[in-house]
């Protein structure tokens, strides 16, 4: 019979090693590895110790067995205590972390604010919604058909030069001549959405289309290559220029001043006939003349006109039955006028000193 225990550490040595390892385990808040090492069902040091008792000479067995069991009880108890201590420490730490001092004054959350251009757009939408218009949006990446052709601006039309923009895809050589053969581009005006809407709806139509549009303009005091527009379109039976003027006047009086007046100057747009530039009386001087209106008493805010029959033909409307009007306004332009902002670039620079001057 071999004495396999002769080179094994004594129980005293084992206990000292255990105490040291357990102390380290408590510090790192993880007792489990020590538990496995000593009490593990298969390889635990104490499990092996008890198994090895079978090899101990019978006369020593009782004494060695008793000592091993005492040590096992000791280890079990110390590990249990250590696990409890670690649990309690974790709970205490969590409580401290989550503690709530109800006597502290509340922290006021910093509220953001709407951008001045958003303020103008929201106000526009509110006014038109009250007047019974639906708010409609469309894609900023448009095809030539919706942006130009359907709006009576065929290829080579000089008006296309004035609305030069970024083209996104090379033309696909197709035979059908259908819109999907056409190039895509960043839309130059929200009027493209008129076409999309009329293609899928029948009159009567009353829509307002706000959105971002793109031109090949350099950024300066009054121009930006990307800016906001809002477009209005009304189509129905018997719609006349009088409806256009009345609706516009009602809008302007809500947007600017109750005493505003509207003036039309003849103009040209391919998609309207007749066409006009819209001037409104200066709300600073009420038409008397001041620096804001360059002493003229009038301020230009956009363009308008009666929808050209060619546009109705493009979407398959009966040009004998329906008439309509449309206008387009610049959102930045309105914001600059309303708040007397002299430089359009201020709207895009995100300088809080500028943005915080506007009401919430
Ligand atoms: Zn004025």
Coordinates of C-alpha atoms and ligand atoms in Angstrom, one line a residue:
X1 CA 0.0 0.0 0.0
X2 CA 1.6 3.3 -1.0
X3 CA 1.5 6.3 1.3
X4 CA 0.3 8.9 -1.1
X5 CA -0.2 11.5 1.7
X6 CA 3.4 11.6 2.8
X7 CA 4.3 14.4 0.3
X8 CA 1.0 16.2 0.5
X9 CA 0.8 19.5 2.3
X10 CA -0.3 19.3 5.9
X11 CA -3.8 20.5 6.9
X12 CA -2.2 23.5 8.6
X13 CA -0.5 24.5 5.4
X14 CA -3.7 23.9 3.4
X15 CA -5.6 26.1 5.9
X16 CA -3.0 28.9 5.6
X17 CA -3.1 28.8 1.8
X18 CA -6.9 28.8 1.9
X19 CA -7.1 31.8 4.2
X20 CA -4.7 33.8 2.0
X21 CA -6.6 32.9 -1.2
X22 CA -10.0 33.6 0.3
X23 CA -8.8 37.1 1.5
X24 CA -7.7 37.9 -2.0
X25 CA -11.0 36.6 -3.4
X26 CA -13.0 38.8 -1.1
X27 CA -11.0 41.8 -2.3
X28 CA -11.8 41.1 -5.9
X29 CA -15.4 40.3 -4.9
X30 CA -15.4 36.9 -6.4
X31 CA -15.4 33.9 -4.1
X32 CA -16.5 31.2 -6.6
X33 CA -13.0 30.2 -7.9
X34 CA -11.9 29.5 -4.3
X35 CA -15.0 27.5 -3.6
X36 CA -14.4 25.4 -6.8
X37 CA -10.7 25.0 -5.8
X38 CA -11.5 23.5 -2.4
X39 CA -15.0 22.2 -2.5
X40 CA -15.4 21.3 -6.2
X41 CA -17.3 18.0 -6.5
X42 CA -14.7 16.3 -8.7
X43 CA -11.4 18.0 -8.3
X44 CA -11.8 20.0 -5.1
X45 CA -8.8 19.8 -2.8
X46 CA -11.0 18.7 0.1
X47 CA -13.0 16.2 -2.0
X48 CA -9.7 14.6 -3.0
X49 CA -8.5 14.7 0.6
X50 CA -11.6 12.7 1.8
X51 CA -11.3 10.3 -1.1
X52 CA -7.6 9.6 -0.3
X53 CA -8.6 8.6 3.3
X54 CA -9.2 5.1 1.8
X55 CA -5.4 4.8 1.3
X56 CA -4.6 5.8 4.9
X57 CA -3.6 3.0 7.2
X58 CA -6.7 2.0 9.3
X59 CA -5.2 3.0 12.6
X60 CA -4.7 6.6 11.4
X61 CA -7.9 6.8 9.4
X62 CA -10.3 7.9 12.2
X63 CA -8.0 10.7 13.3
X64 CA -7.2 11.9 9.8
X65 CA -10.8 11.7 8.8
X66 CA -12.0 13.8 11.7
X67 CA -9.3 16.4 10.9
X68 CA -10.3 16.5 7.3
X69 CA -14.0 16.9 8.1
X70 CA -13.2 19.7 10.6
X71 CA -11.2 21.5 7.9
X72 CA -14.0 21.0 5.4
X73 CA -16.5 22.5 7.8
X74 CA -14.2 25.4 8.4
X75 CA -13.8 26.0 4.7
X76 CA -17.5 25.8 4.0
X77 CA -18.3 28.3 6.8
X78 CA -15.6 30.7 5.8
X79 CA -16.7 30.7 2.1
X80 CA -20.3 31.2 3.1
X81 CA -19.4 34.2 5.2
X82 CA -17.2 35.6 2.5
X83 CA -19.9 35.2 -0.2
X84 CA -22.4 37.0 2.1
X85 CA -19.9 39.8 2.8
X86 CA -19.3 40.3 -0.9
X87 CA -23.0 40.4 -1.6
X88 CA -23.6 43.0 1.1
X89 CA -20.8 45.1 -0.2
X90 CA -22.3 45.1 -3.6
X91 CA -25.7 46.0 -2.3
X92 CA -24.2 48.9 -0.3
X93 CA -22.3 50.2 -3.3
X94 CA -25.5 50.0 -5.4
X95 CA -27.4 51.9 -2.8
X96 CA -24.8 54.6 -2.6
X97 CA -24.7 54.9 -6.3
X98 CA -28.4 55.2 -6.7
X99 CA -29.0 57.3 -3.6
X100 CA -31.4 60.2 -4.2
X101 CA -31.1 63.3 -2.2
X102 CA -34.7 64.5 -2.2
X103 CA -33.7 67.8 -0.6
X104 CA -31.7 68.9 -3.7
X105 CA -33.4 71.5 -5.9
X106 CA -34.4 70.0 -9.3
X107 CA -32.2 70.3 -12.3
X108 CA -33.9 72.2 -15.1
X109 CA -33.4 70.4 -18.4
X110 CA -31.9 72.6 -21.1
X111 CA -34.6 72.9 -23.7
X112 CA -33.6 73.2 -27.3
X113 CA -35.4 75.6 -29.6
X114 CA -36.7 75.4 -33.1
X115 CA -34.5 76.8 -35.9
X116 CA -35.8 80.2 -37.3
X117 CA -36.4 78.5 -40.7
X118 CA -38.5 75.8 -38.9
X119 CA -40.4 78.5 -37.1
X120 CA -41.3 80.2 -40.4
X121 CA -42.2 76.9 -42.0
X122 CA -44.4 75.8 -39.1
X123 CA -46.2 79.2 -39.2
X124 CA -46.7 78.9 -42.9
X125 CA -48.1 75.4 -42.5
X126 CA -50.4 76.5 -39.6
X127 CA -51.8 79.4 -41.7
X128 CA -52.5 77.3 -44.8
X129 CA -53.8 74.3 -42.8
X130 CA -56.4 76.7 -41.3
X131 CA -57.3 77.8 -44.8
X132 CA -58.0 74.2 -45.7
X133 CA -54.8 73.3 -47.6
X134 CA -53.2 69.9 -47.2
X135 CA -49.4 69.8 -46.5
X136 CA -47.7 67.6 -49.1
X137 CA -44.0 66.7 -49.4
X138 CA -42.0 65.1 -52.2
X139 CA -38.6 63.7 -53.1
X140 CA -35.6 66.1 -53.2
X141 CA -34.0 63.8 -55.8
X142 CA -36.2 64.3 -58.8
X143 CA -36.3 63.3 -62.4
X144 CA -36.2 65.7 -65.4
X145 CA -39.8 64.9 -66.2
X146 CA -41.3 66.1 -62.9
X147 CA -38.8 68.9 -62.4
X148 CA -38.9 70.4 -66.0
X149 CA -40.7 68.7 -68.8
X150 CA -44.1 68.3 -67.2
X151 CA -43.8 71.9 -66.1
X152 CA -43.6 73.1 -69.7
X153 CA -39.8 73.3 -69.6
X154 CA -38.7 70.9 -72.3
X155 CA -35.0 70.2 -72.9
X156 CA -33.3 73.3 -74.4
X157 CA -35.8 75.6 -72.8
X158 CA -33.9 78.7 -71.6
X159 CA -35.6 78.6 -68.3
X160 CA -33.7 75.5 -67.5
X161 CA -30.5 77.5 -67.5
X162 CA -31.8 79.7 -64.8
X163 CA -32.5 76.6 -62.7
X164 CA -29.2 74.9 -63.2
X165 CA -28.6 72.2 -60.7
X166 CA -26.7 69.0 -59.8
X167 CA -27.5 66.0 -62.0
X168 CA -27.0 62.7 -60.3
X169 CA -27.1 60.0 -63.0
X170 CA -26.2 59.8 -66.6
X171 CA -29.1 59.6 -69.0
X172 CA -30.1 56.1 -69.8
X173 CA -30.6 55.6 -73.5
X174 CA -34.2 54.3 -73.7
X175 CA -36.7 54.0 -76.4
X176 CA -39.9 54.5 -74.5
X177 CA -39.3 58.2 -73.7
X178 CA -40.9 57.5 -70.3
X179 CA -39.8 59.4 -67.2
X180 CA -37.7 56.6 -65.9
X181 CA -35.3 57.1 -68.9
X182 CA -34.6 60.6 -67.8
X183 CA -31.8 61.9 -65.7
X184 CA -32.2 62.4 -62.0
X185 CA -31.2 65.7 -60.3
X186 CA -31.5 67.7 -57.1
X187 CA -34.9 69.4 -57.6
X188 CA -34.7 73.1 -58.3
X189 CA -38.2 73.9 -57.1
X190 CA -41.0 72.3 -55.1
X191 CA -43.2 72.7 -58.2
X192 CA -42.1 69.1 -59.1
X193 CA -44.4 67.9 -56.3
X194 CA -47.4 69.6 -58.0
X195 CA -46.9 67.2 -60.9
X196 CA -46.5 64.2 -58.6
X197 CA -49.6 65.1 -56.7
X198 CA -51.7 65.8 -59.8
X199 CA -50.6 62.5 -61.4
X200 CA -52.2 60.6 -58.5
X201 CA -55.1 62.9 -57.5
X202 CA -58.1 64.5 -59.3
X203 CA -59.3 68.1 -58.7
X204 CA -60.4 69.8 -56.6
X205 CA -56.8 70.2 -55.2
X206 CA -55.6 72.5 -52.5
X207 CA -52.1 71.8 -51.4
X208 CA -49.1 73.5 -49.9
X209 CA -45.6 72.0 -50.6
X210 CA -42.8 73.0 -48.3
X211 CA -39.3 71.6 -48.8
X212 CA -35.7 72.1 -49.7
X213 CA -34.6 72.9 -53.2
X214 CA -31.2 73.2 -54.9
X215 CA -29.7 75.6 -57.4
X216 CA -26.2 76.1 -58.7
X217 CA -25.8 79.4 -56.9
X218 CA -22.8 80.6 -55.0
X219 CA -23.3 81.3 -51.3
X220 CA -23.5 85.0 -50.7
X221 CA -25.6 87.5 -48.7
X222 CA -28.9 86.5 -50.3
X223 CA -28.2 83.2 -52.2
X224 CA -27.6 79.7 -51.1
X225 CA -27.2 76.5 -53.2
X226 CA -29.8 74.9 -51.0
X227 CA -32.8 76.7 -49.6
X228 CA -36.4 76.2 -48.6
X229 CA -39.4 76.9 -50.7
X230 CA -43.1 76.7 -50.1
X231 CA -45.4 76.1 -53.0
X232 CA -49.2 76.4 -53.1
X233 CA -51.4 74.8 -55.8
X234 CA -55.2 75.1 -56.2
X235 CA -57.0 73.4 -59.0
X236 CA -60.7 73.2 -59.6
X237 CA -63.6 74.4 -61.8
X238 CA -63.8 78.1 -62.1
X239 CA -60.6 79.0 -60.2
X240 CA -59.5 82.5 -61.2
X241 CA -56.8 85.1 -60.6
X242 CA -59.2 86.6 -58.0
X243 CA -59.0 83.5 -55.9
X244 CA -55.2 83.7 -56.2
X245 CA -55.1 87.3 -55.0
X246 CA -57.6 86.7 -52.2
X247 CA -55.8 83.7 -50.8
X248 CA -52.5 85.3 -51.0
X249 CA -53.7 88.5 -49.3
X250 CA -55.2 86.4 -46.5
X251 CA -51.9 84.6 -46.1
X252 CA -49.8 87.7 -46.1
X253 CA -52.0 89.5 -43.6
X254 CA -51.5 86.5 -41.2
X255 CA -47.8 86.2 -41.9
X256 CA -46.7 89.8 -41.9
X257 CA -49.1 92.5 -40.9
X258 CA -52.9 92.9 -40.7
X259 CA -52.7 96.0 -43.0
X260 CA -50.6 94.3 -45.7
X261 CA -51.5 95.0 -49.3
X262 CA -50.5 92.8 -52.3
X263 CA -49.3 94.0 -55.7
X264 CA -48.7 91.9 -58.8
X265 CA -46.0 92.8 -61.4
X266 CA -46.2 91.0 -64.8
X267 CA -43.6 88.3 -65.1
X268 CA -42.8 85.1 -66.9
X269 CA -42.7 81.5 -65.7
X270 CA -43.0 78.6 -68.1
X271 CA -45.6 76.8 -65.9
X272 CA -48.0 79.7 -65.4
X273 CA -49.9 82.0 -67.7
X274 CA -50.3 84.8 -66.8
X275 CA -47.4 85.0 -64.4
X276 CA -46.6 87.7 -61.8
X277 CA -44.1 88.7 -59.2
X278 CA -45.7 89.2 -55.8
X279 CA -44.9 92.4 -53.9
X280 CA -46.4 93.1 -50.5
X281 CA -46.6 96.5 -48.9
X282 CA -43.7 97.1 -46.5
X283 CA -44.8 96.4 -42.9
X284 CA -42.1 98.6 -41.5
X285 CA -43.3 101.8 -43.1
X286 CA -46.7 100.7 -44.3
X287 CA -45.8 101.7 -47.9
X288 CA -44.3 105.1 -47.1
X289 CA -40.7 104.1 -47.9
X290 CA -37.9 103.1 -45.6
X291 CA -34.5 101.5 -45.7
X292 CA -36.0 98.0 -45.5
X293 CA -38.1 98.4 -48.7
X294 CA -35.3 100.5 -50.3
X295 CA -37.7 103.5 -50.2
X296 CA -40.2 101.9 -52.6
X297 CA -42.8 100.9 -50.0
X298 CA -43.0 97.4 -51.5
X299 CA -41.2 94.1 -50.8
X300 CA -41.0 91.2 -53.3
X301 CA -41.8 87.9 -51.7
X302 CA -42.2 85.4 -54.6
X303 CA -43.8 84.5 -57.9
X304 CA -47.3 83.3 -58.9
X305 CA -49.6 82.7 -61.7
X306 CA -52.4 80.7 -63.3
X307 CA -51.4 77.1 -64.0
X308 CA -50.4 76.8 -67.7
X309 CA -52.7 74.5 -69.7
X310 CA -49.6 72.6 -70.9
X311 CA -49.0 71.5 -67.2
X312 CA -52.5 70.2 -67.0
X313 CA -52.0 68.3 -70.3
X314 CA -48.9 66.7 -68.9
X315 CA -50.8 65.2 -66.1
X316 CA -53.9 64.4 -68.2
X317 CA -56.3 67.0 -66.8
X318 CA -59.2 68.4 -68.9
X319 CA -57.9 71.9 -69.7
X320 CA -61.4 73.0 -70.7
X321 CA -62.8 72.0 -67.4
X322 CA -60.1 72.9 -64.8
X323 CA -58.1 76.0 -64.0
X324 CA -55.8 76.6 -61.1
X325 CA -53.3 78.9 -59.6
X326 CA -49.9 78.4 -58.0
X327 CA -47.3 80.4 -56.2
X328 CA -43.9 79.9 -54.7
X329 CA -42.3 81.6 -51.8
X330 CA -38.8 81.3 -50.4
X331 CA -38.7 80.3 -46.7
X332 CA -35.3 82.0 -46.0
X333 CA -36.6 85.1 -47.8
X334 CA -39.6 85.2 -45.5
X335 CA -37.5 84.6 -42.4
X336 CA -35.0 87.3 -43.5
X337 CA -37.8 89.8 -44.0
X338 CA -39.7 88.9 -40.9
X339 CA -36.7 89.1 -38.6
X340 CA -34.7 91.6 -40.6
X341 CA -31.7 89.2 -41.1
X342 CA -29.3 90.7 -43.6
X343 CA -27.2 87.6 -44.4
X344 CA -28.8 84.3 -45.4
X345 CA -25.6 82.4 -44.3
X346 CA -26.5 83.1 -40.7
X347 CA -29.3 80.5 -41.0
X348 CA -26.8 77.7 -41.8
X349 CA -23.9 78.4 -39.5
X350 CA -25.5 77.1 -36.3
X351 CA -24.1 79.9 -34.2
X352 CA -26.1 79.9 -31.0
X353 CA -25.6 83.6 -30.5
X354 CA -27.8 84.0 -33.7
X355 CA -30.2 81.2 -33.1
X356 CA -31.0 82.1 -29.5
X357 CA -32.4 85.4 -30.6
X358 CA -35.5 83.7 -31.9
X359 CA -38.5 82.8 -29.7
X360 CA -39.1 79.1 -28.9
Ligands
LIG1 ZN1 -40.6 100.2 -45.9

